[in-house]
PDB file of C-alpha atoms in Angstrom:
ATOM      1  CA  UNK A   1     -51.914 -41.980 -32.301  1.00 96.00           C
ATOM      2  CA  UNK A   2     -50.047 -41.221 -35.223  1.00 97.00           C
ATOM      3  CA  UNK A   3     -46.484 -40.272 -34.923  1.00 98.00           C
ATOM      4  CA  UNK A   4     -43.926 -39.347 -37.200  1.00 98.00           C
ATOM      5  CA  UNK A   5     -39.964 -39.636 -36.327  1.00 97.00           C
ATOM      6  CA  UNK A   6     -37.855 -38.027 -38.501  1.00 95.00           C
ATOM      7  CA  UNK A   7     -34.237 -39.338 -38.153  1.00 92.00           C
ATOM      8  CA  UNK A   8     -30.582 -38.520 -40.302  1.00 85.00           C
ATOM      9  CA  UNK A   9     -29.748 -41.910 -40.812  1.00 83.00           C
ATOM     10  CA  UNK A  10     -31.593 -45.338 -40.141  1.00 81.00           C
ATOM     11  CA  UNK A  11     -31.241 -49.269 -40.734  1.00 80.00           C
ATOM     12  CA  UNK A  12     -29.544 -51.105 -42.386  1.00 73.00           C
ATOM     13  CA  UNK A  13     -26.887 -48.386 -41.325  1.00 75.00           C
ATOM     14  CA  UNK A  14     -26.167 -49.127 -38.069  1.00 78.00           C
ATOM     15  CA  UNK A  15     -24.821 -47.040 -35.109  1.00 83.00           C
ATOM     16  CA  UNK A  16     -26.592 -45.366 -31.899  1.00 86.00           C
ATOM     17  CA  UNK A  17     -29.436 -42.924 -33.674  1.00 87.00           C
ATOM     18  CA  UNK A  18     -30.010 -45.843 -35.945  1.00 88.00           C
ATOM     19  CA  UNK A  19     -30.924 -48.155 -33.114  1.00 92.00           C
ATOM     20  CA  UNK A  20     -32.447 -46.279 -31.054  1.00 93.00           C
ATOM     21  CA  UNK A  21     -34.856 -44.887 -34.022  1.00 92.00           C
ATOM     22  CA  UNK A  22     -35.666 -48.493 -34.378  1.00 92.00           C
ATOM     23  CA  UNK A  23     -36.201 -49.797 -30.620  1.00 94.00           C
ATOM     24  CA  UNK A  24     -38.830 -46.520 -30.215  1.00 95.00           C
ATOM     25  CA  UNK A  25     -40.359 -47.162 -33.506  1.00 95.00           C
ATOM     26  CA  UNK A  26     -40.809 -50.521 -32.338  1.00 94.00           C
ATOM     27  CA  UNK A  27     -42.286 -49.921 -28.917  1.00 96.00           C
ATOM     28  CA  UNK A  28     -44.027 -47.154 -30.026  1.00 96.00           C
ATOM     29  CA  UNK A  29     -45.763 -49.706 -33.189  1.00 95.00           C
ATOM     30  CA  UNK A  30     -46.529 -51.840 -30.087  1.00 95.00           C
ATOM     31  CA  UNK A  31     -48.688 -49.818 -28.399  1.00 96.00           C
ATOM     32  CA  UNK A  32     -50.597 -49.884 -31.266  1.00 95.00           C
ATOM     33  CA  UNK A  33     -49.442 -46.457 -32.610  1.00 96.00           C
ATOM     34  CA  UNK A  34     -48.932 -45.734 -36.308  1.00 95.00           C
ATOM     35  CA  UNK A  35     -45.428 -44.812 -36.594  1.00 96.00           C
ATOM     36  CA  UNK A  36     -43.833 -43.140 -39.704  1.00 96.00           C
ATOM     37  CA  UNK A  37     -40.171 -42.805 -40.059  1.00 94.00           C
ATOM     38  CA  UNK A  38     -38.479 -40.043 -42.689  1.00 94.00           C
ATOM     39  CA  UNK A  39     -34.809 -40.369 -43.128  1.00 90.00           C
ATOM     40  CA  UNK A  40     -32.528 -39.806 -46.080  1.00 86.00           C
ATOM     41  CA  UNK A  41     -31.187 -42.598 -47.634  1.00 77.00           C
ATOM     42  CA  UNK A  42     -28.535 -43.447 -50.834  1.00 64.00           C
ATOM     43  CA  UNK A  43     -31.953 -46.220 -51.702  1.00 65.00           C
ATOM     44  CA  UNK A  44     -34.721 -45.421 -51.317  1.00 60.00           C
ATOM     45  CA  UNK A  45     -36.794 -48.746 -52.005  1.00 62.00           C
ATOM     46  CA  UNK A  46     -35.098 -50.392 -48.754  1.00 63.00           C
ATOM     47  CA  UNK A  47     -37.458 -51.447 -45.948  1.00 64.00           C
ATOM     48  CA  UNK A  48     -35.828 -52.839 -43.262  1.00 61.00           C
ATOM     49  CA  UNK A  49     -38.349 -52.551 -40.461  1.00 64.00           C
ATOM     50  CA  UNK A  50     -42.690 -52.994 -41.075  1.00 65.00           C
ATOM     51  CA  UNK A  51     -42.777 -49.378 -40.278  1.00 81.00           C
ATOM     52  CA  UNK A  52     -44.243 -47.185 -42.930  1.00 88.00           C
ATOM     53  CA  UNK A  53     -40.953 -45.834 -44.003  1.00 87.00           C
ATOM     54  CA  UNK A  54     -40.244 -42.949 -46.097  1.00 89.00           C
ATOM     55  CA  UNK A  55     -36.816 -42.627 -47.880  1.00 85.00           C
ATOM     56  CA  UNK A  56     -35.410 -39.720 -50.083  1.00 81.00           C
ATOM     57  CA  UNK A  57     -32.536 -40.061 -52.194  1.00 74.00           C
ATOM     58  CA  UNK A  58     -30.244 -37.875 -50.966  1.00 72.00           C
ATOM     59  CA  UNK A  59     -26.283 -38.747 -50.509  1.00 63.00           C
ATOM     60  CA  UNK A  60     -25.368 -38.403 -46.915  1.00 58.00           C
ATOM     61  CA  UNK A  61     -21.898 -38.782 -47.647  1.00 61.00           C
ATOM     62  CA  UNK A  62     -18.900 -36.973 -44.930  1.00 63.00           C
ATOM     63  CA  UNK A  63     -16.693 -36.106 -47.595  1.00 67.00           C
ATOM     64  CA  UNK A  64     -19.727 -34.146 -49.854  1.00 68.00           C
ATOM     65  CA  UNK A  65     -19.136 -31.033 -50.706  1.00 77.00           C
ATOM     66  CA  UNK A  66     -20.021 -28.338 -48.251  1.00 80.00           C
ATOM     67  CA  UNK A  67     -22.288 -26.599 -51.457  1.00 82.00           C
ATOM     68  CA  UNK A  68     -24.080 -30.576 -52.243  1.00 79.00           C
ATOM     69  CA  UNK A  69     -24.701 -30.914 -48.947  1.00 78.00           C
ATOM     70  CA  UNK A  70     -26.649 -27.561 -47.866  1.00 82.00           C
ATOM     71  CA  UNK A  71     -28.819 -28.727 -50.881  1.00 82.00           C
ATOM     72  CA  UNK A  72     -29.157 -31.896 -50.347  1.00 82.00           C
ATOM     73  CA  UNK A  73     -30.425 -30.543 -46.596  1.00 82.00           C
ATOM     74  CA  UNK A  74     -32.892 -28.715 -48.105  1.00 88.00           C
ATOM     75  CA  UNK A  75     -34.143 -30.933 -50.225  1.00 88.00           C
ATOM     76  CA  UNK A  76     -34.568 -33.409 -47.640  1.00 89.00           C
ATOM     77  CA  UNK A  77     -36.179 -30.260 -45.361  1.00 91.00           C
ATOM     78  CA  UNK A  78     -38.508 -29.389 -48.088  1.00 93.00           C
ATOM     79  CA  UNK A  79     -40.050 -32.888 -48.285  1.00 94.00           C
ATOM     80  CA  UNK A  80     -39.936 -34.228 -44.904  1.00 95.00           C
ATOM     81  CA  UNK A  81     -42.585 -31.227 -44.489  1.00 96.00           C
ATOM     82  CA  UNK A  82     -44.429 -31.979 -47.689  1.00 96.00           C
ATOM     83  CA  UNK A  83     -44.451 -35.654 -45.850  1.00 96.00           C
ATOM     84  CA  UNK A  84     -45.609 -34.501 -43.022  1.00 97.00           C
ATOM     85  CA  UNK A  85     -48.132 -32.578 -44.303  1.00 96.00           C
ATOM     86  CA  UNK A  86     -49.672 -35.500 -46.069  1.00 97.00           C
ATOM     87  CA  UNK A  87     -49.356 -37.945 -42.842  1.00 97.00           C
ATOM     88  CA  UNK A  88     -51.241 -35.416 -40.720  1.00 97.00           C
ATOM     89  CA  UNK A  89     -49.588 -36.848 -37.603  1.00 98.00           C
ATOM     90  CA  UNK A  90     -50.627 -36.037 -34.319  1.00 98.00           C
ATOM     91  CA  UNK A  91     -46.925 -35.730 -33.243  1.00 98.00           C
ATOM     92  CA  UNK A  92     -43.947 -35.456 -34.458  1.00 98.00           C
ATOM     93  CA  UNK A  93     -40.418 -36.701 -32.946  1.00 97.00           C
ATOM     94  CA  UNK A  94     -37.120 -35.031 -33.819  1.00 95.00           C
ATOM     95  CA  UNK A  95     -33.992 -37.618 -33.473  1.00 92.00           C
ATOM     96  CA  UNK A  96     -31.491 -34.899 -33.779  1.00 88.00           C
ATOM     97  CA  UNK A  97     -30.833 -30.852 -33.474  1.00 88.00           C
ATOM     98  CA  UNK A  98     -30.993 -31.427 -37.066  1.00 85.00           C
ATOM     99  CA  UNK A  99     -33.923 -32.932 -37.937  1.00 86.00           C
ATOM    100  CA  UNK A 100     -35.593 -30.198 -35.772  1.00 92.00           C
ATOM    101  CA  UNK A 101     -35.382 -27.990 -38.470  1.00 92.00           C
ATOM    102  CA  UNK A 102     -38.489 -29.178 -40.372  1.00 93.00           C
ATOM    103  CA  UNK A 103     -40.163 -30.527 -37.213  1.00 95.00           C
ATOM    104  CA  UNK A 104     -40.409 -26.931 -36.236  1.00 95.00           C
ATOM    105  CA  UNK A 105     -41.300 -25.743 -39.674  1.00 94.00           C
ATOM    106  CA  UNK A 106     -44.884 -28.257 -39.833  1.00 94.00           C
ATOM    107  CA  UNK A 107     -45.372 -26.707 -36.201  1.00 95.00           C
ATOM    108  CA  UNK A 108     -45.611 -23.433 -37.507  1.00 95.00           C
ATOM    109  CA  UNK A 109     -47.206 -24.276 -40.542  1.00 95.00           C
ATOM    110  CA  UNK A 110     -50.008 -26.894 -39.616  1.00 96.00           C
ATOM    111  CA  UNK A 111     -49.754 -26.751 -35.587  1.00 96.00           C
ATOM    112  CA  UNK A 112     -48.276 -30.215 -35.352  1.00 96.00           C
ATOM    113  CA  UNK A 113     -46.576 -30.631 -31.793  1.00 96.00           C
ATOM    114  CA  UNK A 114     -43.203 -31.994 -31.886  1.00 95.00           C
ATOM    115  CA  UNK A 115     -40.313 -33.226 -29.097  1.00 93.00           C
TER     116      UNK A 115
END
């Protein structure tokens, strides 16, 4: 099964989404599922896990600027479903309220189920 995850922040950053993004990416991989994983991150290039990772450039930053950061959403919105479009996943996981934005979008869009 193919699955995409799509989570606010991941590794190296570390913290309780982060982790627990990686454990089911990880257990899920196990069970012989192809797992994708699309997060925001400051670098993009950084692979911490043999996931198939993909990483936009977009500051996540507390102190950003209300203005910066309702872009840099949408941004992030605009090609996690591009992403997902090209994946064709069979499902796709949501880590946050957030992130169920998009997930909801590909639903409508190209019928993709998503939790």
């Amino acid at each position: 099964m193919k699955i995409v995850i799509i989570a606010t922040h991941y590794l190296p950053h570390v913290g309780g989404l982060e982790l627990a993004t990686f454990h089911l990416a990880k257990e899920l991989d196990k069970q012989h599922n192809e797992v994708h994983i699309i997060t925001p991150s400051p670098d993009p290039n950084k692979n911490t896990t043999p996931i198939h990772m993909h990483r936009y450039p977009i500051h996540t930053y507390p102190d950003e600027h209300p203005i910066r950061a309702f872009i840099d959403g949408l941004t992030f919105f605009k090609k996690t479903v591009k992403t997902i479009k090209e994946i064709k996943p069979d499902i796709i996981h949501a880590q946050n309220i957030t992130n169920s934005i998009p997930a909801y979008i590909a639903w409508k869009k190209y019928h993709i189920p998503y939790t």
